[in-house]
Structures are given as structure tokens and as C-alpha cells.
Amino acid sequence: MAGASFKTVGIRYDYLHAERLQVMPQQLQVAFNINLVIGPNATARGEFVEIPFSLVATTNPSIVNVSIRGALMVQTEPREAEEIAKSVNSGKAPQFVQAMISQYVLFEVNLLLKELGIPPAMPVVPQPQQRQGGGGPLYA
């Protein structure tokens, strides 16, 4: 799986729930507790693999609760789809699966928190910029 190449990658949200339990007081330090569970019921059908996930995010003190359930869908070679499903079902989701799900879901958590007027759970860190004129890639 080290040289994995995917034809398509997508995410499906089956359940989104965000609830503000109280108005957030000014200057209050809030700790986010995020629990992301990947699998274990991954299914491979031909060249598609569907990997379910669930996330629960709470705060301490109790200000907000967020719950998200869904699935990551990956299209790849049939043999690789079987390997990915087997690895997820054994409790050892590949690093790239964890990274993809985390990226999509944490973005969604921050979007829901913004709608509730709560500061983001994870600060967005800008990519470093390269100087122009060097002919190399530019990052924004």
C-alpha cells in the first residue's frame, strides 16, 4: 500500500449534530476532547472501498458537543481495495486513511463550531510561502 494510487476519493456524511450547551464566556480556556473511530466495518466492492467513521467532540467545561458519522469512499485497484478493507477491519487503519478522514472531518467540525459562535477546535496553520522568481512551486 506504500505506492497507493487512487482514482477517486470522497466522503459521505450520514449524521451531523452540533449543539451549543451554553454561551461561551469571554477569556475562558476551553479544552477540546476529540474521539475519532475509524472502521471496523469497511467493505470492498470491486474497485471501491467504503470505510465508516464516527467522531465525537466535547469541551471541558461543557460548552459544545459535536457528533459526526459517515464514510470515506476510495476508488482504487480491486486488490488494493481488499487490502485496505482488511487492514481497517483488523483495527489497523493505514496512515493515509487516518489522514484523509481527519482532514475532512476536522474541517467539518470547525465549520460547525463557527456556525455556533465557538472558536475553532484546531487552529488553521498557513503553509509556508516560497519566494517568487525561483521557478519552483508556490504555496499559499
PDB file of C-alpha atoms in Angstrom:
ATOM      1  CA  MET A   1       0.000   0.000   0.000  1.00  0.00           C
ATOM      2  CA  ALA A   2       3.014   2.273   0.095  1.00  0.00           C
ATOM      3  CA  GLY A   3       2.631   3.162  -3.587  1.00  0.00           C
ATOM      4  CA  ALA A   4      -1.140   3.576  -3.394  1.00  0.00           C
ATOM      5  CA  SER A   5      -2.778   5.412  -6.259  1.00  0.00           C
ATOM      6  CA  PHE A   6      -6.421   6.350  -6.057  1.00  0.00           C
ATOM      7  CA  LYS A   7      -8.777   7.091  -8.903  1.00  0.00           C
ATOM      8  CA  THR A   8     -11.241   8.978  -6.697  1.00  0.00           C
ATOM      9  CA  VAL A   9     -11.630   9.800  -3.017  1.00  0.00           C
ATOM     10  CA  GLY A  10     -14.789  11.154  -1.430  1.00  0.00           C
ATOM     11  CA  ILE A  11     -16.569  11.495   1.850  1.00  0.00           C
ATOM     12  CA  ARG A  12     -20.196  10.949   2.794  1.00  0.00           C
ATOM     13  CA  TYR A  13     -21.706  12.406   5.943  1.00  0.00           C
ATOM     14  CA  ASP A  14     -24.601  10.348   7.297  1.00  0.00           C
ATOM     15  CA  TYR A  15     -25.125  12.245  10.561  1.00  0.00           C
ATOM     16  CA  LEU A  16     -24.105  15.741  11.680  1.00  0.00           C
ATOM     17  CA  HIS A  17     -25.028  17.127  15.075  1.00  0.00           C
ATOM     18  CA  ALA A  18     -23.633  20.197  16.808  1.00  0.00           C
ATOM     19  CA  GLU A  19     -25.110  21.657  19.962  1.00  0.00           C
ATOM     20  CA  ARG A  20     -24.052  24.714  21.953  1.00  0.00           C
ATOM     21  CA  LEU A  21     -24.885  23.995  25.576  1.00  0.00           C
ATOM     22  CA  GLN A  22     -24.171  27.498  26.856  1.00  0.00           C
ATOM     23  CA  VAL A  23     -22.821  30.813  25.662  1.00  0.00           C
ATOM     24  CA  MET A  24     -19.047  30.823  25.789  1.00  0.00           C
ATOM     25  CA  PRO A  25     -17.798  33.338  28.376  1.00  0.00           C
ATOM     26  CA  GLN A  26     -15.002  35.717  27.351  1.00  0.00           C
ATOM     27  CA  GLN A  27     -11.414  34.739  28.205  1.00  0.00           C
ATOM     28  CA  LEU A  28     -12.383  31.157  29.108  1.00  0.00           C
ATOM     29  CA  GLN A  29      -9.858  28.420  28.402  1.00  0.00           C
ATOM     30  CA  VAL A  30     -11.651  25.513  26.725  1.00  0.00           C
ATOM     31  CA  ALA A  31     -10.168  22.050  26.198  1.00  0.00           C
ATOM     32  CA  PHE A  32     -11.464  20.066  23.228  1.00  0.00           C
ATOM     33  CA  ASN A  33     -11.702  16.293  23.559  1.00  0.00           C
ATOM     34  CA  ILE A  34     -11.936  14.653  20.125  1.00  0.00           C
ATOM     35  CA  ASN A  35     -12.559  10.928  19.684  1.00  0.00           C
ATOM     36  CA  LEU A  36     -12.341   9.655  16.087  1.00  0.00           C
ATOM     37  CA  VAL A  37     -13.150   5.984  15.446  1.00  0.00           C
ATOM     38  CA  ILE A  38     -12.343   4.522  12.032  1.00  0.00           C
ATOM     39  CA  GLY A  39     -13.998   1.256  10.982  1.00  0.00           C
ATOM     40  CA  PRO A  40     -14.261  -1.561  11.779  1.00  0.00           C
ATOM     41  CA  ASN A  41     -16.896  -2.407   9.129  1.00  0.00           C
ATOM     42  CA  ALA A  42     -15.005  -1.417   5.971  1.00  0.00           C
ATOM     43  CA  THR A  43     -16.367  -3.040   2.833  1.00  0.00           C
ATOM     44  CA  ALA A  44     -14.689  -3.569  -0.519  1.00  0.00           C
ATOM     45  CA  ARG A  45     -16.831  -3.968  -3.623  1.00  0.00           C
ATOM     46  CA  GLY A  46     -14.718  -4.351  -6.731  1.00  0.00           C
ATOM     47  CA  GLU A  47     -12.556  -1.268  -7.013  1.00  0.00           C
ATOM     48  CA  PHE A  48     -14.415   0.663  -4.301  1.00  0.00           C
ATOM     49  CA  VAL A  49     -13.786   0.545  -0.566  1.00  0.00           C
ATOM     50  CA  GLU A  50     -16.095   2.208   1.961  1.00  0.00           C
ATOM     51  CA  ILE A  51     -14.604   3.000   5.375  1.00  0.00           C
ATOM     52  CA  PRO A  52     -17.061   4.108   8.078  1.00  0.00           C
ATOM     53  CA  PHE A  53     -16.048   6.561  10.792  1.00  0.00           C
ATOM     54  CA  SER A  54     -17.554   8.375  13.743  1.00  0.00           C
ATOM     55  CA  LEU A  55     -16.363  11.420  15.655  1.00  0.00           C
ATOM     56  CA  VAL A  56     -17.448  12.863  18.971  1.00  0.00           C
ATOM     57  CA  ALA A  57     -16.038  16.200  20.106  1.00  0.00           C
ATOM     58  CA  THR A  58     -16.787  17.671  23.526  1.00  0.00           C
ATOM     59  CA  THR A  59     -15.370  20.534  25.533  1.00  0.00           C
ATOM     60  CA  ASN A  60     -14.255  20.947  29.103  1.00  0.00           C
ATOM     61  CA  PRO A  61     -16.008  22.908  30.576  1.00  0.00           C
ATOM     62  CA  SER A  62     -19.124  21.677  28.821  1.00  0.00           C
ATOM     63  CA  ILE A  63     -19.805  24.346  26.157  1.00  0.00           C
ATOM     64  CA  VAL A  64     -20.443  22.355  22.964  1.00  0.00           C
ATOM     65  CA  ASN A  65     -20.970  18.794  21.689  1.00  0.00           C
ATOM     66  CA  VAL A  66     -20.371  17.680  18.095  1.00  0.00           C
ATOM     67  CA  SER A  67     -21.136  14.253  16.610  1.00  0.00           C
ATOM     68  CA  ILE A  68     -20.403  13.206  13.044  1.00  0.00           C
ATOM     69  CA  ARG A  69     -20.830   9.833  11.333  1.00  0.00           C
ATOM     70  CA  GLY A  70     -20.081   8.944   7.749  1.00  0.00           C
ATOM     71  CA  ALA A  71     -17.809   7.034   5.424  1.00  0.00           C
ATOM     72  CA  LEU A  72     -14.711   7.614   3.337  1.00  0.00           C
ATOM     73  CA  MET A  73     -15.041   6.172  -0.168  1.00  0.00           C
ATOM     74  CA  VAL A  74     -11.929   5.314  -2.147  1.00  0.00           C
ATOM     75  CA  GLN A  75     -11.726   4.006  -5.699  1.00  0.00           C
ATOM     76  CA  THR A  76      -8.550   2.076  -6.458  1.00  0.00           C
ATOM     77  CA  GLU A  77      -7.445  -1.260  -7.879  1.00  0.00           C
ATOM     78  CA  PRO A  78      -9.653  -4.176  -6.675  1.00  0.00           C
ATOM     79  CA  ARG A  79      -6.760  -5.972  -4.946  1.00  0.00           C
ATOM     80  CA  GLU A  80      -5.748  -2.800  -3.128  1.00  0.00           C
ATOM     81  CA  ALA A  81      -9.370  -2.115  -2.107  1.00  0.00           C
ATOM     82  CA  GLU A  82      -9.463  -5.560  -0.451  1.00  0.00           C
ATOM     83  CA  GLU A  83      -6.172  -4.890   1.351  1.00  0.00           C
ATOM     84  CA  ILE A  84      -7.385  -1.533   2.678  1.00  0.00           C
ATOM     85  CA  ALA A  85     -10.676  -3.022   3.934  1.00  0.00           C
ATOM     86  CA  LYS A  86      -8.866  -5.940   5.583  1.00  0.00           C
ATOM     87  CA  SER A  87      -6.404  -3.607   7.291  1.00  0.00           C
ATOM     88  CA  VAL A  88      -9.172  -1.283   8.585  1.00  0.00           C
ATOM     89  CA  ASN A  89     -11.241  -4.252   9.826  1.00  0.00           C
ATOM     90  CA  SER A  90      -8.245  -5.634  11.721  1.00  0.00           C
ATOM     91  CA  GLY A  91      -8.081  -2.368  13.694  1.00  0.00           C
ATOM     92  CA  LYS A  92      -5.001  -1.026  11.914  1.00  0.00           C
ATOM     93  CA  ALA A  93      -6.271   1.626   9.513  1.00  0.00           C
ATOM     94  CA  PRO A  94      -3.482   2.755   7.154  1.00  0.00           C
ATOM     95  CA  GLN A  95      -1.955   6.142   7.912  1.00  0.00           C
ATOM     96  CA  PHE A  96      -3.287   7.657   4.670  1.00  0.00           C
ATOM     97  CA  VAL A  97      -6.853   6.614   5.612  1.00  0.00           C
ATOM     98  CA  GLN A  98      -6.497   8.234   9.043  1.00  0.00           C
ATOM     99  CA  ALA A  99      -5.072  11.400   7.481  1.00  0.00           C
ATOM    100  CA  MET A 100      -7.812  11.693   4.841  1.00  0.00           C
ATOM    101  CA  ILE A 101     -10.653  11.166   7.303  1.00  0.00           C
ATOM    102  CA  SER A 102      -9.101  13.520   9.862  1.00  0.00           C
ATOM    103  CA  GLN A 103      -8.628  16.262   7.271  1.00  0.00           C
ATOM    104  CA  TYR A 104     -12.224  16.128   6.051  1.00  0.00           C
ATOM    105  CA  VAL A 105     -13.845  15.698   9.458  1.00  0.00           C
ATOM    106  CA  LEU A 106     -11.841  18.307  11.381  1.00  0.00           C
ATOM    107  CA  PHE A 107     -12.695  20.842   8.681  1.00  0.00           C
ATOM    108  CA  GLU A 108     -16.382  19.996   9.165  1.00  0.00           C
ATOM    109  CA  VAL A 109     -16.056  20.271  12.977  1.00  0.00           C
ATOM    110  CA  ASN A 110     -14.508  23.731  12.660  1.00  0.00           C
ATOM    111  CA  LEU A 111     -17.256  24.793  10.252  1.00  0.00           C
ATOM    112  CA  LEU A 112     -19.968  23.646  12.672  1.00  0.00           C
ATOM    113  CA  LEU A 113     -18.225  25.384  15.594  1.00  0.00           C
ATOM    114  CA  LYS A 114     -18.029  28.620  13.603  1.00  0.00           C
ATOM    115  CA  GLU A 115     -21.780  28.459  12.958  1.00  0.00           C
ATOM    116  CA  LEU A 116     -22.332  28.128  16.730  1.00  0.00           C
ATOM    117  CA  GLY A 117     -20.035  31.081  17.507  1.00  0.00           C
ATOM    118  CA  ILE A 118     -17.313  28.932  19.097  1.00  0.00           C
ATOM    119  CA  PRO A 119     -13.598  29.417  18.254  1.00  0.00           C
ATOM    120  CA  PRO A 120     -12.095  26.602  16.157  1.00  0.00           C
ATOM    121  CA  ALA A 121     -11.010  23.358  17.820  1.00  0.00           C
ATOM    122  CA  MET A 122      -7.855  23.224  15.731  1.00  0.00           C
ATOM    123  CA  PRO A 123      -6.184  26.444  14.592  1.00  0.00           C
ATOM    124  CA  VAL A 124      -5.549  26.648  10.867  1.00  0.00           C
ATOM    125  CA  VAL A 125      -1.804  26.886  10.205  1.00  0.00           C
ATOM    126  CA  PRO A 126      -0.907  28.563   6.900  1.00  0.00           C
ATOM    127  CA  GLN A 127       1.565  26.802   4.600  1.00  0.00           C
ATOM    128  CA  PRO A 128       4.978  28.457   4.279  1.00  0.00           C
ATOM    129  CA  GLN A 129       5.387  30.583   1.164  1.00  0.00           C
ATOM    130  CA  GLN A 130       8.360  30.328  -1.136  1.00  0.00           C
ATOM    131  CA  ARG A 131       9.813  33.461  -2.624  1.00  0.00           C
ATOM    132  CA  GLN A 132       8.737  34.220  -6.165  1.00  0.00           C
ATOM    133  CA  GLY A 133      11.013  34.100  -9.171  1.00  0.00           C
ATOM    134  CA  GLY A 134      12.735  30.876  -8.149  1.00  0.00           C
ATOM    135  CA  GLY A 135      10.777  28.838 -10.689  1.00  0.00           C
ATOM    136  CA  GLY A 136       9.717  26.352  -8.014  1.00  0.00           C
ATOM    137  CA  PRO A 137       6.237  25.676  -6.743  1.00  0.00           C
ATOM    138  CA  LEU A 138       4.453  28.402  -4.779  1.00  0.00           C
ATOM    139  CA  TYR A 139       2.448  27.664  -1.664  1.00  0.00           C
ATOM    140  CA  ALA A 140      -0.377  29.859  -0.493  1.00  0.00           C
TER     141      ALA A 140
END
